[in-house]
Coordinates of C-alpha atoms in Angstrom, one line a residue:
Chain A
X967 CA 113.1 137.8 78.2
X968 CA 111.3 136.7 75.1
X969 CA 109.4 133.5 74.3
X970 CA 111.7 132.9 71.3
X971 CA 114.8 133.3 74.2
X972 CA 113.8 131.0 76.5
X973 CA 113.0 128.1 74.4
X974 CA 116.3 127.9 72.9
X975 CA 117.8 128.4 76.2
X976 CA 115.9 125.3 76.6
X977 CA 116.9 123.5 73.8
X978 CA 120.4 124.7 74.0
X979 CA 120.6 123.8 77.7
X980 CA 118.5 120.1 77.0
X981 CA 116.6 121.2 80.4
X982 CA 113.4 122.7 81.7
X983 CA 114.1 122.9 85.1
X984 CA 113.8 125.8 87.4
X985 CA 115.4 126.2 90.8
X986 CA 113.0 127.8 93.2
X987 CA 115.3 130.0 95.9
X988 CA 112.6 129.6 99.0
X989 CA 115.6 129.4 101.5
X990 CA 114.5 129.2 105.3
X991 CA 117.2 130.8 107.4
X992 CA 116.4 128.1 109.8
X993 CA 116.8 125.6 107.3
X994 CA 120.2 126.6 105.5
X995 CA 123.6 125.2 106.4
X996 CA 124.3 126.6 110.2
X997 CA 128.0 127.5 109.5
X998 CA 126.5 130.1 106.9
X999 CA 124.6 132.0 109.9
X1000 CA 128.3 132.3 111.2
X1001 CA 130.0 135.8 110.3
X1002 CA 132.8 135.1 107.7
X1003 CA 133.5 138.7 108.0
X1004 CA 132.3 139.9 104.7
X1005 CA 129.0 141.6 105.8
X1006 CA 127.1 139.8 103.2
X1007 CA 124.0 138.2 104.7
X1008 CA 124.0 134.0 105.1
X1009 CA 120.8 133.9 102.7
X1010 CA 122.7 136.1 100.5
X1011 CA 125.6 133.9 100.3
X1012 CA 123.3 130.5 100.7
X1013 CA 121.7 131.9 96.8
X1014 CA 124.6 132.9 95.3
X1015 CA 126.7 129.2 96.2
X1016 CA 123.1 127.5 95.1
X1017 CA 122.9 129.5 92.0
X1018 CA 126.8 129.2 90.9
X1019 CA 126.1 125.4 91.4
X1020 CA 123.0 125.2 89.5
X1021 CA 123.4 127.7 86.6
X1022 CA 124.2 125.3 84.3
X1023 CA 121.8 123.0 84.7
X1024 CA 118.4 125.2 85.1
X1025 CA 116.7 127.3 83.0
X1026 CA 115.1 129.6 85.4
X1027 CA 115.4 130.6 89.0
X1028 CA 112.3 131.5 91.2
X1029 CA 112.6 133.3 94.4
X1030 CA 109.5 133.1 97.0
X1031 CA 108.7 136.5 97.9
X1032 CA 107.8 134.9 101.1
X1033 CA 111.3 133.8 102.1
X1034 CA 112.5 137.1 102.0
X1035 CA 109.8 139.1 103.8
X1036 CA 110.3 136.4 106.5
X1037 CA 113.9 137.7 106.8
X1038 CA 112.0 141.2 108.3
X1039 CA 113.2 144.3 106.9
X1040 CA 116.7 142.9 105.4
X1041 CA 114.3 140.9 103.1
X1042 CA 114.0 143.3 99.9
X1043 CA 117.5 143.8 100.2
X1044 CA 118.9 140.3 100.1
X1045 CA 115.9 139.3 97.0
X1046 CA 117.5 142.6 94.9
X1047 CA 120.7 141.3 95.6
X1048 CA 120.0 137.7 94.5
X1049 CA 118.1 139.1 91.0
X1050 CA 121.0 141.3 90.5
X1051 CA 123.4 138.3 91.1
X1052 CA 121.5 136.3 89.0
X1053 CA 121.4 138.9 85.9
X1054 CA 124.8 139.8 86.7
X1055 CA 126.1 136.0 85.8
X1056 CA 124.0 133.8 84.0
X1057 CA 122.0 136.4 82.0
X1058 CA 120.3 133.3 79.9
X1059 CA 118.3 132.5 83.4
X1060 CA 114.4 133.5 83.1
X1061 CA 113.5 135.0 86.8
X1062 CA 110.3 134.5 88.5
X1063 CA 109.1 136.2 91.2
X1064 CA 106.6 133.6 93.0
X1065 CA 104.7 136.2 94.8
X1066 CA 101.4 135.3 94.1
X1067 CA 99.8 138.7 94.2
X1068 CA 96.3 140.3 93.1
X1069 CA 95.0 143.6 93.8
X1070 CA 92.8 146.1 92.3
X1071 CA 93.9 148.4 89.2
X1072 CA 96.1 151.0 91.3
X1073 CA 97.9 148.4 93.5
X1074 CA 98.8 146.0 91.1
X1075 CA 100.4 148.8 89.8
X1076 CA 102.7 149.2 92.3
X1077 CA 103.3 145.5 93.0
X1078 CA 104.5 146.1 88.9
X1079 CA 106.9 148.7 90.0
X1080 CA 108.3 146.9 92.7
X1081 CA 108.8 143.8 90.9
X1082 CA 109.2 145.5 87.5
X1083 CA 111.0 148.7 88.0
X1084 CA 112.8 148.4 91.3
X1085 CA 113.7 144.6 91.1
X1086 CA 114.2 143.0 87.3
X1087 CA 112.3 140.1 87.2
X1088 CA 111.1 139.1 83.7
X1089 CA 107.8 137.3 85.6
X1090 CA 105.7 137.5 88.6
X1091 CA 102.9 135.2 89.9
X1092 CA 99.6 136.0 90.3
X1093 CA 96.4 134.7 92.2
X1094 CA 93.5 135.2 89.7
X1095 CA 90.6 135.5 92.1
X1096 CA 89.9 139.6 91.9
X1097 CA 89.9 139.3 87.7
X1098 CA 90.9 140.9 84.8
X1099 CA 92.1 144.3 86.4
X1100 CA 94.3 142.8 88.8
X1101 CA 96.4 141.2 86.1
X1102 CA 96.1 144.0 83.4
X1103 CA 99.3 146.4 85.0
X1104 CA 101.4 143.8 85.0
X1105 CA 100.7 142.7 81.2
X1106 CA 101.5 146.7 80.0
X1107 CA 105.3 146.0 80.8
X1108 CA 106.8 144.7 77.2
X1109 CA 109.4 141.7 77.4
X1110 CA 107.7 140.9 81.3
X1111 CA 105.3 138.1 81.8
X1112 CA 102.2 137.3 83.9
X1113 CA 101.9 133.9 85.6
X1114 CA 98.9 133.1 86.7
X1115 CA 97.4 130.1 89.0
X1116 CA 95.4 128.1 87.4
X1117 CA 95.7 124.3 88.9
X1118 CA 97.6 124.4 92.3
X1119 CA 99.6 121.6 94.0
X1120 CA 97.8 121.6 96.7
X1121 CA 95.6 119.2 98.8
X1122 CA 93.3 122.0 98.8
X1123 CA 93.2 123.2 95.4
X1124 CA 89.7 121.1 95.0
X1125 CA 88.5 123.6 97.5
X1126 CA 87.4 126.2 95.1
X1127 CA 89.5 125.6 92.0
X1128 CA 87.8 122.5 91.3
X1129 CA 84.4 123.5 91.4
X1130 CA 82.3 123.1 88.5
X1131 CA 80.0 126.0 87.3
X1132 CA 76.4 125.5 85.9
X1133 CA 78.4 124.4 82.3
X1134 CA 80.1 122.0 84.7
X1135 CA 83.3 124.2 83.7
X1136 CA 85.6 124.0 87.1
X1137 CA 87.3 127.1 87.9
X1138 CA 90.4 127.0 86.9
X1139 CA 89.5 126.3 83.2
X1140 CA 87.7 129.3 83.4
X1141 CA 90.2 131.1 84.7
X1142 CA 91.9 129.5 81.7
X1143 CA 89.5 130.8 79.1
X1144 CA 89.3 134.4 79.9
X1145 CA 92.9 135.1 80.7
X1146 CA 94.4 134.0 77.9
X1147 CA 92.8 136.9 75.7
X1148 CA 94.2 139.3 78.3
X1149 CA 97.8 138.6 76.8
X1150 CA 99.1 136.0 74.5
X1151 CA 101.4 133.2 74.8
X1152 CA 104.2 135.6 74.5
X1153 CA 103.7 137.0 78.0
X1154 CA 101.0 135.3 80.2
X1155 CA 101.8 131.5 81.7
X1156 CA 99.8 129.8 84.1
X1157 CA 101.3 127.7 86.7
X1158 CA 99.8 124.1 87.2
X1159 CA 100.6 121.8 89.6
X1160 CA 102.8 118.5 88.8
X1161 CA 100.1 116.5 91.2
X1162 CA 97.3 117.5 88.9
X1163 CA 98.8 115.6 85.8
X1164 CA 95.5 113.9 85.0
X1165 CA 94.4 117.5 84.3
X1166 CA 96.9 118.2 82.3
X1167 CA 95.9 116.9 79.0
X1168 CA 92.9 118.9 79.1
X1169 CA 94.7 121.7 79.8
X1170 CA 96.5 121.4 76.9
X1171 CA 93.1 121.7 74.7
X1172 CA 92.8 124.7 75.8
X1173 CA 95.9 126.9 76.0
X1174 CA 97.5 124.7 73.5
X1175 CA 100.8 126.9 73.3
X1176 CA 101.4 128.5 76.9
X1177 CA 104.4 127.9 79.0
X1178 CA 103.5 126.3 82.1
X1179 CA 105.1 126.0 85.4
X1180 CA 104.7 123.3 86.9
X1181 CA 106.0 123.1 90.6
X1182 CA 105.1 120.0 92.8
X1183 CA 107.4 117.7 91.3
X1184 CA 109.7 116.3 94.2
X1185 CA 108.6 117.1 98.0
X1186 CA 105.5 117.2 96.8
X1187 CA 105.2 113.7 95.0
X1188 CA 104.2 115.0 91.5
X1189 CA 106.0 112.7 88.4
X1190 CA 108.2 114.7 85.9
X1191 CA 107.4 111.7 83.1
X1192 CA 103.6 112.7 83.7
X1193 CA 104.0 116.5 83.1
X1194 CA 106.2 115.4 80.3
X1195 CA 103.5 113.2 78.8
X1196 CA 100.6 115.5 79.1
X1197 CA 101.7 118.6 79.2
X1198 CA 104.8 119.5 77.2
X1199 CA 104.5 121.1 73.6
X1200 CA 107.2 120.8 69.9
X1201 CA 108.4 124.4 72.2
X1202 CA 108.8 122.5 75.3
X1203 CA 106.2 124.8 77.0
X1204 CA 107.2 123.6 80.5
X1205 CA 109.4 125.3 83.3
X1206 CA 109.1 122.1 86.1
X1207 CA 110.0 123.6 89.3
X1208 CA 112.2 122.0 91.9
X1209 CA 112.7 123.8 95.3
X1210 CA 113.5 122.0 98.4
X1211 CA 114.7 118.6 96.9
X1212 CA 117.6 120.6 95.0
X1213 CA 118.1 123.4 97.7
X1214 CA 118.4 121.2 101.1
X1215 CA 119.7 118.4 99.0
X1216 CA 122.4 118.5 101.9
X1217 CA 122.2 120.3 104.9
X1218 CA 126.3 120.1 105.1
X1219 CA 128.7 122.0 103.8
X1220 CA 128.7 120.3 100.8
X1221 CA 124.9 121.8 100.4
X1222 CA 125.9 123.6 97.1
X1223 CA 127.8 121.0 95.2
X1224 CA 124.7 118.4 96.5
X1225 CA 122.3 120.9 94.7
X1226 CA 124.1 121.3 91.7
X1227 CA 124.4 117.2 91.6
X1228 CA 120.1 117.1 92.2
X1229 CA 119.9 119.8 89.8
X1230 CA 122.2 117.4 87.0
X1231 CA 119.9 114.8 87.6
X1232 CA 116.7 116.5 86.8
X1233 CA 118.5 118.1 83.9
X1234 CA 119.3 114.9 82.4
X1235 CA 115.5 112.8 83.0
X1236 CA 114.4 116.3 81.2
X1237 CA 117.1 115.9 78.7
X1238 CA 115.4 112.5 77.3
X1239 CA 111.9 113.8 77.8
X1240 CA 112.4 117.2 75.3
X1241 CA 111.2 116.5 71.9
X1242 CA 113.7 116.6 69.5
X1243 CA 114.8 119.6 67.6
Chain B
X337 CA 93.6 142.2 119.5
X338 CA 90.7 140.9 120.8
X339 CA 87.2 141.0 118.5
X340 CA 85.8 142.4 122.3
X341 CA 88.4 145.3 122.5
X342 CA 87.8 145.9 119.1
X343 CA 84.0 146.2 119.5
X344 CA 84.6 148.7 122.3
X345 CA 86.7 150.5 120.4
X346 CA 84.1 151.3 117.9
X347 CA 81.6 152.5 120.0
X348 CA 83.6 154.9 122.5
X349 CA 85.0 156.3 119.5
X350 CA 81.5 156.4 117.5
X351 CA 83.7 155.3 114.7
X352 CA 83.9 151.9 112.0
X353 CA 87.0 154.2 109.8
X354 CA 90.0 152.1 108.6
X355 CA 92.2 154.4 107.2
X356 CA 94.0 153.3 104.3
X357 CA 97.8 153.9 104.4
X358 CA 99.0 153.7 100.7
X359 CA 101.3 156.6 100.0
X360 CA 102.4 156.4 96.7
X361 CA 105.8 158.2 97.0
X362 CA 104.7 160.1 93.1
X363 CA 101.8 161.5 95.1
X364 CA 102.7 162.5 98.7
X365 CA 103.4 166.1 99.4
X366 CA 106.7 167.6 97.3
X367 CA 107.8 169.6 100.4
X368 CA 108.3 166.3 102.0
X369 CA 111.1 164.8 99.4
X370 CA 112.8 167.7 100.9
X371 CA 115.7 166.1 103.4
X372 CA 115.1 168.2 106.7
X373 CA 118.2 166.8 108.0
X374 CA 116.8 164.6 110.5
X375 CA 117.0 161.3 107.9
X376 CA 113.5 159.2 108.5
X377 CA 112.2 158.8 104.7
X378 CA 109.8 161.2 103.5
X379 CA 107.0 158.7 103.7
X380 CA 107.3 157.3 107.1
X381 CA 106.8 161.0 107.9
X382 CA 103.9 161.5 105.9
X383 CA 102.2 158.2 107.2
X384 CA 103.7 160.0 110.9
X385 CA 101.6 163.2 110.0
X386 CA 98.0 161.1 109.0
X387 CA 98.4 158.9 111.7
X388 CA 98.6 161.8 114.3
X389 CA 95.8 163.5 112.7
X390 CA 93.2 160.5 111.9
X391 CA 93.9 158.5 115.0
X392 CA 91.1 160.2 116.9
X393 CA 88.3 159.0 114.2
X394 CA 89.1 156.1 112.7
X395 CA 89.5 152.5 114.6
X396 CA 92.3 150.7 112.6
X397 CA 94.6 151.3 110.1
X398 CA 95.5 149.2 106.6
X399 CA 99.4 149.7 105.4
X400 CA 98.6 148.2 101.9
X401 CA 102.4 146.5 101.0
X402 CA 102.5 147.4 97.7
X403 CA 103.0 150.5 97.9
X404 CA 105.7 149.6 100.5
X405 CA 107.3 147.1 98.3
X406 CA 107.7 150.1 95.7
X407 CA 109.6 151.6 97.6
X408 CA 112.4 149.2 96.7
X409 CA 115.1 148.0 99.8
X410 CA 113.9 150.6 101.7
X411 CA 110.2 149.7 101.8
X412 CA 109.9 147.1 104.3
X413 CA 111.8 148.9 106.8
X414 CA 109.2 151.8 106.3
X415 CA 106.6 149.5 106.9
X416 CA 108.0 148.6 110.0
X417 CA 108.4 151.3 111.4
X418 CA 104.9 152.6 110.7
X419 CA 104.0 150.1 112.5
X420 CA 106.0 150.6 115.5
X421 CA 104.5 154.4 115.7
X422 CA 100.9 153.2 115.6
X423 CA 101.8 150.3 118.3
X424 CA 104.0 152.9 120.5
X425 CA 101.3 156.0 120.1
X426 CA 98.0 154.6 119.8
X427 CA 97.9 151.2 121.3
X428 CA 93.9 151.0 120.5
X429 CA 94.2 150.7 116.8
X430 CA 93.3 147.9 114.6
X431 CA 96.6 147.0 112.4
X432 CA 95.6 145.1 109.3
X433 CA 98.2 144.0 106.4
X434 CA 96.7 144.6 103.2
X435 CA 98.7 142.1 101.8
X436 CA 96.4 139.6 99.2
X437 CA 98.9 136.1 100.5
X438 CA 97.5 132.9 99.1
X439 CA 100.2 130.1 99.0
X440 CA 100.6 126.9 100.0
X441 CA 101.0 125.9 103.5
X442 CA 105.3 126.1 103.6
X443 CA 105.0 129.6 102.1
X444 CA 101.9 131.0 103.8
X445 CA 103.5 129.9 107.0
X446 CA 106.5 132.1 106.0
X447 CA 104.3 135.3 105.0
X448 CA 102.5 134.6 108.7
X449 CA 106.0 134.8 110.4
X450 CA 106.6 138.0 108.8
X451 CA 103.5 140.0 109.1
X452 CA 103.0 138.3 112.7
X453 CA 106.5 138.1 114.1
X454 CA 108.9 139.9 112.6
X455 CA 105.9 142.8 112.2
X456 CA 102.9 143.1 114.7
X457 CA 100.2 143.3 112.3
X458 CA 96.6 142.4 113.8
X459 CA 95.5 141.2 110.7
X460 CA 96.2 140.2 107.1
X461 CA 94.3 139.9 103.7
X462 CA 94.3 136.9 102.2
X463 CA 93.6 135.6 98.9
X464 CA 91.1 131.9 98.8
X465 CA 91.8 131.2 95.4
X466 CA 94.2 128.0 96.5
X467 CA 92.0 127.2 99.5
X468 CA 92.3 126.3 102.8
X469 CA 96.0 125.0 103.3
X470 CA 96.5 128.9 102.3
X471 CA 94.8 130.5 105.5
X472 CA 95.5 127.9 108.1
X473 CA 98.7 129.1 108.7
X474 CA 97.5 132.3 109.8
X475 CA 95.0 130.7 112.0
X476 CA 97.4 129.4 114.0
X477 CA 98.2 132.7 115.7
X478 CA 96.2 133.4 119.1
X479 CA 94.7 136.8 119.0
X480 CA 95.9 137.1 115.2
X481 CA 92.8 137.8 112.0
X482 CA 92.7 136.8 108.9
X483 CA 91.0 138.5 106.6
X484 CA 89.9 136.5 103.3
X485 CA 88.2 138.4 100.0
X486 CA 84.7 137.6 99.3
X487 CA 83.7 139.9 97.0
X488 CA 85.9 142.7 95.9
X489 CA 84.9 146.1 94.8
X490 CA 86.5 146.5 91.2
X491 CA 85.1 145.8 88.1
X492 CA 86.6 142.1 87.2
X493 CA 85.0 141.3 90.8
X494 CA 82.3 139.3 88.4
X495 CA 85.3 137.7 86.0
X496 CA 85.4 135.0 88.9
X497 CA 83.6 136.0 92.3
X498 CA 80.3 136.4 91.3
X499 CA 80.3 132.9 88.7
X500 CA 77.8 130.5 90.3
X501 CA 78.2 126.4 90.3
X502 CA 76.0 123.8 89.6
X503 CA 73.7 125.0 92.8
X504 CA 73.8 128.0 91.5
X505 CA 76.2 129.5 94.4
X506 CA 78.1 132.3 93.2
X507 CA 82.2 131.5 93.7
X508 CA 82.4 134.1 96.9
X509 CA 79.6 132.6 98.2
X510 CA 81.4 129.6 98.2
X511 CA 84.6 130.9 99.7
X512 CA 82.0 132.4 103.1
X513 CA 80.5 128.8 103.5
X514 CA 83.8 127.1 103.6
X515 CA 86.0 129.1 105.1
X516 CA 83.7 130.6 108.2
X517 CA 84.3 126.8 109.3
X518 CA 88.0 127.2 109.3
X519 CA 88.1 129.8 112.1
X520 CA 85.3 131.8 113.7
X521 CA 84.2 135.1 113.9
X522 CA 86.7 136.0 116.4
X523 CA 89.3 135.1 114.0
X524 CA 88.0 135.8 110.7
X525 CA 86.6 138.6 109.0
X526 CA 85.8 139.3 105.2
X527 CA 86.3 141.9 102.4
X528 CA 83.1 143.3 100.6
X529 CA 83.7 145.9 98.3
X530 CA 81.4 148.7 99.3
X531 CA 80.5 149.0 95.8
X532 CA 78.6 145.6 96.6
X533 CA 75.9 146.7 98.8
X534 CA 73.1 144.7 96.9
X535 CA 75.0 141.6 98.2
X536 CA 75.4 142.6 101.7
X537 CA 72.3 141.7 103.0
X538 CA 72.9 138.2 101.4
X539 CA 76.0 138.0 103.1
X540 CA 75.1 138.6 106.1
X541 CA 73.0 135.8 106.1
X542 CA 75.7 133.5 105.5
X543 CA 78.2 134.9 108.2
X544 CA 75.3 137.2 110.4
X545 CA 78.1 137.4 113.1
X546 CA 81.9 138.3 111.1
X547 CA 83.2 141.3 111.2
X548 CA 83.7 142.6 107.2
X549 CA 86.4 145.1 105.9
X550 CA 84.6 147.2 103.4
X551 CA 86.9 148.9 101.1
X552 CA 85.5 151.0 98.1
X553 CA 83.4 153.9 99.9
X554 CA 84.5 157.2 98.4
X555 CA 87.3 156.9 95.3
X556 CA 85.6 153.9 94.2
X557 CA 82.1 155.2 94.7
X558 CA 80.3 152.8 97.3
X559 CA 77.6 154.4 99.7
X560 CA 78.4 154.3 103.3
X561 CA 74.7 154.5 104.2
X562 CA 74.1 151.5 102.1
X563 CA 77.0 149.3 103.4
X564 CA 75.6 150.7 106.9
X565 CA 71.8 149.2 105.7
X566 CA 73.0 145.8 104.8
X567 CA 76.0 145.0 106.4
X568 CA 75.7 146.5 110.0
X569 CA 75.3 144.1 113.2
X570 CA 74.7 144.7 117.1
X571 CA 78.3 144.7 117.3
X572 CA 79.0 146.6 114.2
X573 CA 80.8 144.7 112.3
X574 CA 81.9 146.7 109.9
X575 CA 85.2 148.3 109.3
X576 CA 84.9 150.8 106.4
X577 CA 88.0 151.6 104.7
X578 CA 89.4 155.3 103.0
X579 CA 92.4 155.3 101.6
X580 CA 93.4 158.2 99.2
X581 CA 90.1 160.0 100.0
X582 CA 91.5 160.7 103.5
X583 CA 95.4 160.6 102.6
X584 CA 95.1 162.8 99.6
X585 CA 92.4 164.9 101.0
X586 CA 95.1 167.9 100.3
X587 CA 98.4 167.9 98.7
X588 CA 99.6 170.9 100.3
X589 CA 101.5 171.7 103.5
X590 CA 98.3 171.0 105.4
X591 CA 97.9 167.9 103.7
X592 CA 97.5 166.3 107.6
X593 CA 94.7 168.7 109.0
X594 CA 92.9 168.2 105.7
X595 CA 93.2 164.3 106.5
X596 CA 92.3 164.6 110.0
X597 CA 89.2 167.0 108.8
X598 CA 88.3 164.2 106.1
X599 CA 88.5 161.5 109.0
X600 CA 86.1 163.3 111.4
X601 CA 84.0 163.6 108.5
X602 CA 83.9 160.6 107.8
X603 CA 83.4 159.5 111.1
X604 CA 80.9 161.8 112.3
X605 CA 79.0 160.4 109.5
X606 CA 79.8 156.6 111.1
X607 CA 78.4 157.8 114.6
X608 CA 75.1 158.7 112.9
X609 CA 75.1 155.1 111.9
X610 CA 76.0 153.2 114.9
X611 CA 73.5 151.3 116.8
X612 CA 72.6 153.0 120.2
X613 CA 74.1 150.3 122.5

């Protein structure tokens, strides 16, 4: 999907918000894991209710690669199936494959083709730490997008993120400055945590005109008006990431229609936060 | 398995070799896209052939996911199954998941359950960028490895890795300081790119007793001799990786003796190196 697409999806929509499909088969409504008879598998069927519920309220959708890999070797098959759902029936939605990879030259590659070729995502996530060449395959696909960690959620992101080099430049700005003449804002984003809003201002100096996706708001504790404040652009620029507070918003059988109600909400706090047209 | 068994391995076998197992389904053997009726997919029986012919030179093999995740619905049930022959046939090899993970706790503990429960992996690569809430998970498995990146053997290695703080401590310097504190050397072990051997004696002053995975001899151009100079303990501590210049040693019909000749090369060479115990 183009830049030009998503941001008047956006504007169109009145919401930034996308739904991250991280669903823990221990987690999802138990009378899914019961056999309806159809064949399809309960994670299967737990995406597609979520997604039906959400669609019009969410921007983007953002499987976990992790989820599904947990699921053993059914995994691949159930993430294809939810992509091709998702394309399928809300072809406006911008799919991101969180799978935080970074390899050398060869196998980035092939993490490209899997995501790119096999599976049609429009963006995949990567961890920065091996450099340039581990980014470069997936930037040679036109119309797909790298997204790549910059400032993480996490308590732990000060670990080596944080630090400061001998220009008392922390890492993640660097990481900042040199990818963002790999690509351009048409196809590179870089993911920054909602808890690091104090960061984000700065941020904004330097990749003035990047989408960011922000997870972190929610379970996490991060505050949409912050990201809002610091951090979004006249083009929006933000794709704010809910996954557990809309998924598990009920554990009942009412789980879908409670996750399109959390998803509503968000919508409409990001509704009065988007600059107007 | 045990860093002990491990260390015997090594020396009754006179061999440090990882093999690589990366099969690129462009690049395997034609002959082999060939259905011979009995079903498996053409590269579980390639990765069958090399396994039978390296096992008696090499110590532990490294499935690298990508080019398993290429492979599209099918790939994860391949990877399964490769390593259910290894397990089943040669019960005294190393299994190690080249996988890159790095996400937060939630997620990592997600990837742990599929590369530790629903597959038997040994080991997995991991990715430090988001720090430690990233490798604890995997930790948390008794007589499980992780395996964190230091310093990686391609080029954009320096992009990140190698830029030093206000101490002037290079980034994977950093990442060896904090992290050996996390787990231990029975638990723990690093990747150094063989193409790093000026480094190695360095590093080995900051973890003197971790066993380190050292991709990048051969294709990539590292000298075993040199990773041997720098790198090698009393108990080794080295496992040396060859992917494609083992697995692609031919692309013939004897593409498995030719990897099994390659192997013994390789570890006739290793033998030379070992320390007389």
């Amino acid at each position: 999907m183009k830049r030009t697409e998503l941001v008047e999806n956006i504007f169109r929509k009145g919401s930034f918000l996308c739904v991250g499909l991280d669903p823990d088969i221990k987690k999802i409504p138990q009378h899914l894991l019961a056999n309806d008879g159809n064949g399809e598998h309960p994670v299967l069927r737990f995406n597609k209710a979520i997604i039906d519920a959400t669609a019009p309220y969410c921007v983007a959708y953002k499987p976990n690669l992790a989820f599904y890999e947990a699921l053993g070797a059914d995994g691949f098959g159930v993430l294809d199936a939810t992509v091709r759902y998702i394309r399928a029936n809300y072809p406006d939605q911008f799919i991101i494959a969180d799978a935080k990879r970074g390899d050398i030259g060869n196998t980035a590659a092939m993490y490209a083709r899997s995501l790119y070729e096999a599976m049609d995502f429009d963006a995949v996530t990567l961890a920065p730490y091996m450099g340039e060449d581990s980014v470069r395959p997936f930037l040679e696909y036109k119309g797909k997008w790298a997204v790549i960690l910059a400032l993480t959620s996490n308590k732990s992101a000060s670990d080596f993120e944080l630090v400061k080099d001998l220009h008392d430049v922390p890492m993640y700005e660097r990481v900042l400055r040199r990818s963002r003449h790999w690509g351009s804002a048409v196809d590179t984003m870089y993911v920054v945590g909602a808890t690091q809003a104090e960061h984000l201002a700065h941020i904004r100096e330097i990749v003035p005109r990047h989408f960011l996706l922000v997870p972190g708001v929610g379970a996490q504790g991060g505050s949409l008006a912050d990201v809002a404040r610091y951090g979004m652009i006249d083009e929006c620029g933000l794709l704010v990431n809910s996954s557990r507070g809309i998924i598990y918003a009920s554990s009942a059988e009412d789980f879908a229609e409670a996750a399109g109600k959390a998803a509503a909400e968000m919508a409409a706090e990001m509704k009065a936060l988007l600059p107007v047209e």
